[in-house]
Amino acid sequence: MSTTQENQPQFEIKDLHVTVEGKEVLKGVNLKVMPGEVHAVMGRNGTGKTTLSYTLMGHPKYKVTQGKILLKGEDITGLPADERAKRRLFLAFQYPVAIPGVSVASFLRASMKSVRGGEVQPAQFRTLIKEQLKQLSIPETFMTRSMNDGFSGGEKKRLETLQLRLLQPAMCVLDETDSGLDIDALRIVSENIQNFKSEERSWLIITHYQRMLNYVKPDIVHVFGSGKILQSGGADLALKLEAQGYDWVAGA
Amino acid sequence: MKEPTLFKEVIYPPSVLLAANVNALTEWTSLCAPAESEKTPSAGALEIIGKENTQSEYVVFQALPAGARAASLIKVRLEKHARVRLILIQDGAAASHLEVIGDCAGEGSEFEIRGLQNAKDTQRHSINVTVVHSKPNTRSDMKVWCVGRDQGHSIFKGMIDIKPGASQVEAYQKNKNLMLSDKAVMDAFPKLLIANDEVKAAHGASIATLEQDQLAYLQSRGISRVDAEAMVTRGFIHQIVDDIKDVELRAKIESKLGLQEFVEESLGWAVDERGRGV
């Protein structure tokens, strides 16, 4: 039976097993995200959520020992991170690394050129960037600073959000983008994500809290524990977890 | 009696004397005696005197031909409340050595040293930097970054020497080595010599390869592995170049090191307090 365009998942994880430095952390993750859907993944610390996000992005430290990752039906399991990015997969890092000496402007232009393919005209680049800076209340002087070097937690997350909007991904994975944000920054970042939703764009939001989900409403919420998804439900599941914690979830 | 010159112990002719009160770029070729051939060792010396209450910035750039061998001595003497920033770049030649001796001889003086070695092919770059704190309330900040490629050999020796009478001194020394080849050799010898209890001083050195997390981050934004490695390396080099405060001097050095394209995206944005973006 052939898969039609309409019912093809945007993103699919099939029986994913991953080891980190010889230790198995992910133990059979299955997930299907349709175009336009927002999925939230919640779970206790140390259950493998960040391992999941890094594996999806293709970090070489995380070894897939079994299973597949599919983006629009294409198996991307063996692809390096840059090829995944070119296919419009984006990870907003929980802890974006500093790259001293590399200016934000230089990095963003290189990234845009790579992901979009071909030359990005300077005037077009500046117009796009200025608009995004304004949206995210980021001062223009950021552009000449080194990437994430000496940035506060909130500044890093705003810059991740700026990149997300600039690179126009089809599948967005957010790894605790709401952590380290004050109330105003959380609102700005969340609103920018909410405004960026579309019928073609899908989301996997890894979070500990309901607060971001108040802005970006999930269609499906998954409880993550012991390296796999233990339970899935609607948006109410996040509220229940917020109120009752994880003790009631078997295996969490 | 004739005042002895500060070059009495210098064995390298000729010497160049600069009275500090400006920002300037010195090509190494102007420091060294003209070599008879590319392979003849050449040597030179430079003395910088930071005059009382002046601020100066000097860039010494070594881009000698591939087969050249050269050594230079740079002496810096800072008078009361003088501020001198000295940027030393070793890029060309088969072998080059820099001997730097700085003396914070005037109370309240501040000395900043920035060094960059780019050792590629079979190049051998060495630098010995000694900063003497003779007087109280003086400050020094030394950063020497070295890149080792191919079979390049990079050597850093740093010394902070705080004299007994020099209280309330702040002195910092940092050496970072980026090893891009397993055949490169990088030697680091950071040292402190402190004879006063009322000072703040720190030193440290590191030797590392490219960080996988940095490369993974860049790759996650569509940048290929090769381009990511080049970008992180240029960033490492640019940290030192970016410390050149004089905008024109900095642009010249960026051009000489082929960093123009790398930094051009930073131009035209709102200026920061450093004059970036103009």
Coordinates of C-alpha atoms in Angstrom, one line a residue:
Chain A
M1 CA 0.0 0.0 0.0
S2 CA 1.5 3.4 -1.0
T3 CA 1.6 6.3 1.4
T4 CA -0.2 9.4 0.1
Q5 CA 1.1 12.9 0.6
E6 CA -1.8 13.7 2.9
N7 CA -1.2 11.0 5.5
Q8 CA 2.6 10.9 5.3
P9 CA 4.0 11.9 8.7
Q10 CA 6.3 14.9 8.7
F11 CA 8.6 13.2 11.2
E12 CA 8.7 9.6 12.4
I13 CA 10.9 7.8 14.9
K14 CA 10.8 4.0 14.8
D15 CA 12.1 1.8 17.6
L16 CA 15.1 4.1 18.2
H17 CA 17.8 2.7 20.4
V18 CA 20.8 4.9 21.2
T19 CA 24.0 4.5 23.2
V20 CA 26.2 7.2 24.7
E21 CA 29.7 6.2 25.5
G22 CA 28.7 2.6 25.4
K23 CA 25.6 2.9 27.7
E24 CA 22.2 2.5 26.2
V25 CA 20.1 5.6 27.0
L26 CA 17.2 5.4 24.5
K27 CA 15.5 2.0 24.5
G28 CA 13.0 1.9 21.7
V29 CA 11.4 5.3 21.1
N30 CA 8.4 5.4 18.7
L31 CA 6.8 8.7 17.6
K32 CA 4.9 10.0 14.7
V33 CA 4.4 13.7 14.0
M34 CA 2.0 14.8 11.3
P35 CA 2.4 18.2 9.4
G36 CA 1.3 21.1 11.5
E37 CA 1.1 19.1 14.8
V38 CA 2.7 20.2 18.1
H39 CA 3.9 17.4 20.3
A40 CA 5.3 17.9 23.8
V41 CA 7.6 15.6 25.5
M42 CA 7.7 15.8 29.3
G43 CA 9.7 13.7 31.8
R44 CA 11.9 13.6 34.8
N45 CA 15.5 14.7 34.7
G46 CA 17.9 12.1 33.4
T47 CA 15.4 10.0 31.5
G48 CA 17.0 10.6 28.0
K49 CA 15.1 13.6 26.7
T50 CA 18.2 15.6 25.7
T51 CA 19.8 12.4 24.3
L52 CA 16.7 12.2 22.1
S53 CA 17.0 15.7 20.8
Y54 CA 20.8 15.4 20.1
T55 CA 20.2 12.1 18.4
L56 CA 17.5 13.6 16.2
M57 CA 19.9 16.3 15.2
G58 CA 22.8 13.9 14.4
H59 CA 25.3 14.7 17.1
P60 CA 28.2 12.2 16.5
K61 CA 28.5 11.4 20.3
Y62 CA 25.1 9.6 20.2
K63 CA 25.2 6.3 18.4
V64 CA 22.0 4.8 16.9
T65 CA 22.2 1.1 17.4
Q66 CA 18.8 0.2 16.2
G67 CA 15.8 1.9 14.6
K68 CA 15.2 4.8 12.2
I69 CA 14.5 8.5 12.0
L70 CA 12.4 9.6 9.0
L71 CA 11.8 13.2 7.8
K72 CA 9.1 13.5 5.2
G73 CA 9.5 9.8 4.6
E74 CA 13.2 10.0 4.0
D75 CA 15.5 7.9 6.2
I76 CA 17.9 10.5 7.8
T77 CA 19.3 8.2 10.5
G78 CA 22.8 8.1 8.9
L79 CA 23.0 11.7 7.7
P80 CA 25.3 14.2 9.3
A81 CA 23.8 17.1 11.1
D82 CA 24.4 19.6 8.3
E83 CA 22.5 17.4 5.8
R84 CA 19.6 17.1 8.3
A85 CA 19.5 20.9 8.7
K86 CA 19.4 21.4 4.9
R87 CA 16.4 19.1 4.9
R88 CA 14.8 21.6 7.3
L89 CA 15.2 19.9 10.6
F90 CA 16.0 22.3 13.4
L91 CA 17.1 21.8 17.0
A92 CA 16.9 24.7 19.5
F93 CA 19.6 23.6 21.9
Q94 CA 19.1 23.6 25.7
Y95 CA 22.6 24.7 26.2
P96 CA 23.8 26.5 23.0
V97 CA 27.6 26.4 22.9
A98 CA 29.8 29.5 22.7
I99 CA 32.0 29.9 19.7
P100 CA 34.4 32.6 20.6
G101 CA 35.6 34.9 17.8
V102 CA 32.8 34.0 15.5
S103 CA 30.3 36.9 15.3
V104 CA 26.6 36.3 15.4
A105 CA 26.3 38.1 12.0
S106 CA 29.0 36.0 10.3
F107 CA 27.5 32.8 11.7
L108 CA 23.9 33.6 10.7
R109 CA 24.9 34.5 7.2
A110 CA 26.9 31.3 6.7
S111 CA 24.0 29.3 8.2
M112 CA 21.4 30.9 5.9
K113 CA 23.6 30.4 2.9
S114 CA 24.0 26.7 3.7
V115 CA 20.4 25.9 4.6
R116 CA 18.7 28.0 2.0
G117 CA 21.3 27.1 -0.7
G118 CA 23.0 29.8 -2.8
E119 CA 23.9 33.3 -2.1
V120 CA 21.9 35.4 0.3
Q121 CA 22.1 39.0 -0.7
P122 CA 23.5 41.4 2.0
A123 CA 20.5 43.7 1.7
Q124 CA 18.0 40.8 2.0
F125 CA 20.0 39.4 4.9
R126 CA 20.0 42.7 6.8
T127 CA 16.3 43.3 6.2
L128 CA 15.4 39.8 7.5
I129 CA 17.7 40.0 10.5
K130 CA 16.5 43.5 11.5
E131 CA 12.9 42.4 11.5
Q132 CA 13.7 39.3 13.6
L133 CA 15.8 41.3 16.0
K134 CA 12.9 43.6 16.5
Q135 CA 10.4 40.8 17.0
L136 CA 12.6 39.2 19.7
S137 CA 13.6 42.5 21.4
I138 CA 17.3 41.8 20.7
P139 CA 19.6 44.8 20.4
E140 CA 21.4 45.2 17.0
T141 CA 24.8 45.2 18.8
F142 CA 24.3 41.4 19.3
M143 CA 25.3 41.0 15.6
T144 CA 28.9 41.9 16.3
R145 CA 29.3 39.8 19.5
S146 CA 30.8 36.3 19.5
M147 CA 28.2 33.5 19.2
N148 CA 26.8 32.8 22.7
D149 CA 30.0 33.9 24.3
G150 CA 29.1 35.6 27.6
F151 CA 25.4 35.5 26.8
S152 CA 22.9 35.1 29.5
G153 CA 20.6 32.1 29.4
G154 CA 17.8 34.3 28.1
E155 CA 19.9 35.8 25.4
K156 CA 21.0 32.4 24.2
K157 CA 17.4 31.2 24.0
R158 CA 16.3 34.4 22.1
L159 CA 19.1 33.8 19.6
E160 CA 18.0 30.2 19.2
T161 CA 14.5 31.4 18.5
L162 CA 15.9 33.9 16.0
Q163 CA 17.7 31.1 14.1
L164 CA 14.5 29.0 14.2
R165 CA 12.6 31.8 12.5
L166 CA 15.3 32.6 10.0
L167 CA 16.0 29.1 8.8
Q168 CA 12.3 28.3 8.2
P169 CA 12.5 24.6 9.3
A170 CA 9.8 22.0 8.5
M171 CA 10.4 20.1 11.8
C172 CA 11.3 22.0 14.9
V173 CA 12.7 20.3 18.0
L174 CA 12.9 22.5 21.0
D175 CA 15.0 21.2 23.9
E176 CA 13.9 23.0 27.1
T177 CA 13.8 26.4 25.3
D178 CA 11.7 27.7 28.2
S179 CA 14.4 27.0 30.8
G180 CA 16.5 29.9 32.0
L181 CA 13.9 32.5 30.9
D182 CA 12.3 35.2 33.0
I183 CA 8.6 35.9 32.6
D184 CA 9.0 38.6 29.9
A185 CA 11.5 36.6 27.9
L186 CA 9.3 33.5 28.1
R187 CA 6.4 35.5 26.8
I188 CA 8.5 36.9 23.9
V189 CA 10.1 33.6 22.9
S190 CA 6.8 31.7 23.2
E191 CA 4.8 34.2 21.2
N192 CA 7.4 34.1 18.5
I193 CA 7.1 30.4 18.4
Q194 CA 3.3 30.5 18.4
N195 CA 3.3 33.1 15.6
F196 CA 5.6 30.8 13.6
K197 CA 3.3 27.8 13.6
S198 CA 1.8 26.8 10.2
E199 CA 0.1 23.9 8.6
E200 CA 3.3 22.6 7.1
R201 CA 5.5 23.1 10.2
S202 CA 5.7 20.4 13.0
W203 CA 7.0 20.7 16.5
L204 CA 8.5 18.5 19.2
I205 CA 8.7 20.5 22.4
I206 CA 10.8 19.0 25.2
T207 CA 9.9 20.7 28.4
H208 CA 9.5 20.3 32.2
Y209 CA 6.8 22.8 32.6
Q210 CA 3.3 23.7 31.4
R211 CA 4.2 27.4 31.2
M212 CA 5.4 27.4 27.5
L213 CA 2.5 25.1 26.6
N214 CA 0.2 27.9 27.7
Y215 CA 1.4 29.8 24.7
V216 CA 2.1 27.0 22.3
K217 CA -0.8 24.5 22.7
P218 CA 0.2 20.9 22.1
D219 CA -1.9 18.5 20.1
I220 CA -0.3 15.5 21.8
V221 CA 1.7 15.2 25.1
H222 CA 4.1 12.3 25.7
V223 CA 5.5 11.2 29.0
F224 CA 9.1 10.2 28.7
G225 CA 10.8 7.8 31.1
S226 CA 13.5 5.1 31.1
G227 CA 14.6 6.0 27.6
K228 CA 11.2 5.7 25.8
I229 CA 7.7 7.1 25.6
L230 CA 5.6 5.6 28.4
Q231 CA 2.3 7.3 27.8
S232 CA 0.7 9.7 25.4
G233 CA -2.4 11.9 25.6
G234 CA -4.0 15.2 24.8
A235 CA -3.1 18.7 26.1
D236 CA -4.7 17.8 29.4
L237 CA -2.0 15.3 30.2
A238 CA 0.5 18.2 30.6
L239 CA -1.8 19.9 33.1
K240 CA -2.2 16.6 35.0
L241 CA 1.6 16.2 35.2
E242 CA 2.0 19.8 36.3
A243 CA -0.5 19.2 39.1
Q244 CA 0.4 15.6 40.2
G245 CA 4.0 15.0 39.0
Y246 CA 5.1 11.7 37.5
D247 CA 4.5 9.2 40.4
W248 CA 1.3 8.0 38.9
V249 CA 2.9 7.2 35.5
A250 CA 4.0 3.5 35.4
G251 CA 7.7 3.3 34.8
A252 CA 8.4 7.1 35.0
Chain B
M1 CA 78.1 60.7 32.3
K2 CA 76.1 59.5 29.3
E3 CA 72.8 57.9 30.2
P4 CA 73.1 54.2 29.3
T5 CA 70.6 53.1 26.6
L6 CA 68.1 50.4 27.3
F7 CA 69.7 48.4 24.6
K8 CA 73.0 47.8 26.3
E9 CA 72.4 44.1 26.6
V10 CA 70.9 43.7 23.2
I11 CA 73.0 41.8 20.8
Y12 CA 70.9 42.2 17.7
P13 CA 71.6 45.2 15.4
P14 CA 69.9 47.3 14.4
S15 CA 67.5 48.6 17.0
V16 CA 64.4 50.7 16.5
L17 CA 63.3 53.1 19.2
L18 CA 59.7 54.3 19.4
A19 CA 58.4 56.7 22.0
A20 CA 55.0 55.6 22.8
N21 CA 52.1 58.0 22.2
V22 CA 50.4 56.6 19.1
N23 CA 48.9 53.5 17.6
A24 CA 51.2 51.9 15.1
L25 CA 51.8 48.8 13.0
T26 CA 55.3 47.5 12.6
E27 CA 56.2 45.0 10.0
W28 CA 58.8 42.6 11.3
T29 CA 61.0 43.3 8.3
S30 CA 61.6 46.8 9.6
L31 CA 62.9 45.3 12.9
C32 CA 65.4 43.0 11.3
A33 CA 68.7 43.5 9.6
P34 CA 68.3 42.8 5.9
A35 CA 69.2 39.2 5.4
E36 CA 71.7 38.4 2.7
S37 CA 69.5 35.5 1.5
E38 CA 66.3 34.0 2.5
K39 CA 68.0 31.4 4.7
T40 CA 70.4 33.8 6.4
P41 CA 69.2 34.4 10.0
S42 CA 68.1 37.9 10.6
A43 CA 67.6 39.7 13.9
G44 CA 66.3 43.0 15.2
A45 CA 65.1 44.8 18.2
L46 CA 62.4 47.3 19.2
E47 CA 62.1 49.4 22.3
I48 CA 58.8 50.9 23.3
I49 CA 58.7 53.5 26.1
G50 CA 55.2 54.2 27.4
K51 CA 55.5 57.8 28.4
E52 CA 53.7 59.1 31.5
N53 CA 50.0 59.3 31.1
T54 CA 49.9 58.1 27.5
Q55 CA 48.0 55.3 25.8
S56 CA 49.5 53.4 22.9
E57 CA 48.9 50.3 20.8
Y58 CA 51.5 48.6 18.8
V59 CA 51.1 45.7 16.4
V60 CA 54.2 43.8 15.4
F61 CA 53.4 41.5 12.4
Q62 CA 55.8 38.9 11.3
A63 CA 55.1 37.7 7.7
L64 CA 58.6 36.9 6.5
P65 CA 59.2 34.7 3.4
A66 CA 58.7 31.0 3.8
G67 CA 62.4 30.1 4.2
A68 CA 63.4 32.9 6.5
R69 CA 64.7 32.6 10.1
A70 CA 64.5 35.5 12.4
A71 CA 64.7 36.6 16.0
S72 CA 63.6 39.9 17.6
L73 CA 63.8 41.4 21.0
I74 CA 61.1 43.8 22.1
K75 CA 61.5 45.8 25.3
V76 CA 58.7 47.8 26.7
R77 CA 59.1 50.2 29.6
L78 CA 56.0 51.8 31.1
E79 CA 56.2 55.1 32.9
K80 CA 53.8 56.3 35.5
H81 CA 50.1 55.7 34.5
A82 CA 51.2 54.7 31.0
R83 CA 49.0 52.2 29.1
V84 CA 50.6 50.1 26.4
R85 CA 48.9 47.3 24.4
L86 CA 51.3 45.2 22.3
I87 CA 50.0 42.7 19.8
L88 CA 52.5 40.2 18.4
I89 CA 51.7 38.1 15.4
Q90 CA 54.0 35.3 14.1
D91 CA 52.7 34.0 10.8
G92 CA 55.5 33.7 8.2
A93 CA 59.1 32.4 8.1
A94 CA 60.5 28.9 8.6
A95 CA 61.5 29.8 12.2
S96 CA 60.9 32.9 14.3
H97 CA 61.6 33.8 17.9
L98 CA 60.3 36.7 19.9
E99 CA 61.8 37.7 23.2
V100 CA 59.6 40.2 24.9
I101 CA 60.5 42.0 28.2
G102 CA 58.0 44.4 29.6
D103 CA 58.6 46.4 32.8
C104 CA 55.7 48.1 34.6
A105 CA 58.2 50.6 36.0
G106 CA 55.8 53.4 36.7
E107 CA 53.1 53.3 39.4
G108 CA 49.6 52.8 37.9
S109 CA 50.9 51.6 34.6
E110 CA 49.0 49.0 32.6
F111 CA 50.5 46.5 30.0
E112 CA 48.4 44.3 27.7
I113 CA 50.1 41.7 25.6
R114 CA 48.4 39.7 22.9
G115 CA 50.2 37.1 21.0
L116 CA 49.2 34.9 18.0
Q117 CA 51.3 32.1 16.5
N118 CA 50.2 30.4 13.3
A119 CA 52.6 27.4 12.9
K120 CA 52.0 25.5 9.7
D121 CA 54.0 23.2 7.4
T122 CA 57.3 22.7 9.3
Q123 CA 57.3 26.2 10.8
R124 CA 58.7 26.8 14.3
H125 CA 57.5 29.8 16.2
S126 CA 58.6 30.6 19.7
I127 CA 57.9 33.4 22.1
N128 CA 59.2 34.2 25.5
V129 CA 57.3 36.9 27.4
T130 CA 58.5 38.3 30.7
V131 CA 56.5 41.0 32.4
V132 CA 58.1 42.6 35.4
H133 CA 56.1 44.5 37.9
S134 CA 58.5 46.8 39.6
K135 CA 56.0 49.3 41.1
P136 CA 52.8 49.1 43.0
N137 CA 49.3 49.4 41.5
T138 CA 50.4 48.2 38.2
R139 CA 48.5 45.8 35.9
S140 CA 49.3 43.4 33.2
D141 CA 47.2 41.0 31.0
M142 CA 48.9 38.5 28.7
K143 CA 47.1 36.3 26.2
V144 CA 48.9 34.2 23.7
W145 CA 47.0 32.0 21.4
C146 CA 48.8 29.4 19.2
V147 CA 47.6 27.4 16.3
G148 CA 49.5 24.2 15.3
R149 CA 48.9 22.8 11.8
D150 CA 50.7 20.2 9.8
Q151 CA 54.1 19.6 11.5
G152 CA 54.2 23.1 12.9
H153 CA 55.9 23.7 16.3
S154 CA 54.7 26.4 18.6
I155 CA 56.5 27.3 21.9
F156 CA 55.2 29.7 24.5
K157 CA 57.1 30.7 27.6
G158 CA 55.5 33.2 29.8
M159 CA 56.7 34.8 33.1
I160 CA 55.1 37.3 35.4
D161 CA 57.7 38.6 37.8
I162 CA 56.3 40.7 40.7
K163 CA 59.0 42.4 42.7
P164 CA 58.9 42.8 46.5
G165 CA 57.8 46.4 46.6
A166 CA 55.1 46.0 44.0
S167 CA 51.9 45.7 46.1
Q168 CA 48.3 45.9 44.8
V169 CA 49.4 44.4 41.5
E170 CA 47.1 42.6 39.1
A171 CA 48.7 40.3 36.7
Y172 CA 47.2 37.7 34.4
Q173 CA 48.6 35.2 31.9
K174 CA 46.7 32.9 29.6
N175 CA 48.0 30.6 26.8
K176 CA 45.7 28.7 24.6
N177 CA 46.8 26.2 22.0
L178 CA 44.7 24.8 19.2
M179 CA 46.1 21.7 17.8
L180 CA 44.8 20.9 14.3
S181 CA 47.2 18.1 13.4
D182 CA 48.5 15.2 15.4
K183 CA 51.9 15.9 14.0
A184 CA 52.0 19.4 15.3
V185 CA 54.0 20.1 18.5
M186 CA 52.8 22.7 21.1
D187 CA 54.8 23.5 24.2
A188 CA 53.5 25.8 26.9
F189 CA 55.5 27.0 30.0
P190 CA 53.4 29.5 32.0
K191 CA 55.2 30.8 35.1
L192 CA 54.7 33.2 38.0
L193 CA 57.3 34.6 40.2
I194 CA 55.7 36.5 43.1
A195 CA 57.5 38.3 45.9
N196 CA 54.6 40.3 47.4
D197 CA 51.6 39.0 49.2
E198 CA 49.2 41.8 48.3
V199 CA 48.7 41.0 44.7
K200 CA 46.2 39.2 42.4
A201 CA 47.8 37.0 39.8
A202 CA 46.8 34.0 37.8
H203 CA 48.2 31.9 35.0
G204 CA 47.1 29.0 32.9
A205 CA 47.6 27.2 29.7
S206 CA 45.6 24.7 27.6
I207 CA 46.2 22.5 24.6
A208 CA 43.2 21.2 22.8
T209 CA 41.8 20.0 19.5
L210 CA 38.7 21.4 18.0
E211 CA 35.7 21.0 20.3
Q212 CA 33.2 18.5 19.0
D213 CA 30.2 20.3 20.5
Q214 CA 31.1 23.5 18.7
L215 CA 31.4 21.6 15.4
A216 CA 28.1 19.8 16.0
Y217 CA 26.4 23.1 16.8
L218 CA 27.6 24.7 13.5
Q219 CA 26.7 21.6 11.6
S220 CA 23.2 21.6 13.1
R221 CA 22.8 24.9 11.3
G222 CA 23.6 23.5 7.9
I223 CA 27.4 24.3 7.9
S224 CA 29.5 21.4 6.6
R225 CA 32.1 19.8 8.8
V226 CA 35.0 21.3 6.8
D227 CA 33.5 24.8 6.9
A228 CA 32.7 24.4 10.6
E229 CA 36.3 23.5 11.4
A230 CA 37.5 26.5 9.4
M231 CA 35.1 28.8 11.1
V232 CA 36.0 27.7 14.6
T233 CA 39.7 28.1 13.8
R234 CA 39.2 31.5 12.3
G235 CA 37.2 32.4 15.4
F236 CA 40.1 31.3 17.6
I237 CA 42.5 33.5 15.7
H238 CA 40.1 36.4 15.6
Q239 CA 39.8 36.5 19.3
I240 CA 43.3 38.0 19.4
V241 CA 42.9 40.2 16.4
D242 CA 39.6 41.5 17.8
D243 CA 41.5 42.8 20.8
I244 CA 43.2 45.4 18.6
K245 CA 41.3 48.5 19.7
D246 CA 42.4 50.8 16.9
V247 CA 39.8 50.2 14.1
E248 CA 42.2 50.9 11.2
L249 CA 45.0 48.8 12.6
R250 CA 42.5 45.9 13.2
A251 CA 41.3 46.1 9.7
K252 CA 44.8 46.0 8.3
I253 CA 45.6 42.9 10.4
E254 CA 42.3 41.2 9.4
S255 CA 43.3 41.8 5.8
K256 CA 46.8 40.4 6.2
L257 CA 45.4 37.2 7.9
G258 CA 42.7 36.7 5.3
L259 CA 39.9 37.4 7.8
Q260 CA 38.2 40.1 5.8
E261 CA 35.4 38.0 4.5
F262 CA 35.0 36.4 7.8
V263 CA 34.4 39.7 9.6
E264 CA 32.6 41.6 6.9
E265 CA 29.2 40.5 8.2
S266 CA 30.0 42.3 11.4
L267 CA 30.3 45.6 9.5
G268 CA 27.4 48.0 9.1
W269 CA 25.5 47.0 12.2
A270 CA 25.0 49.4 15.1
V271 CA 28.3 50.1 16.7
D272 CA 29.3 48.7 20.0
E273 CA 31.5 50.4 22.6
R274 CA 34.6 49.0 20.8
G275 CA 33.9 50.7 17.5
R276 CA 32.9 47.5 15.8
G277 CA 30.5 47.8 13.0
V278 CA 31.7 51.1 11.6

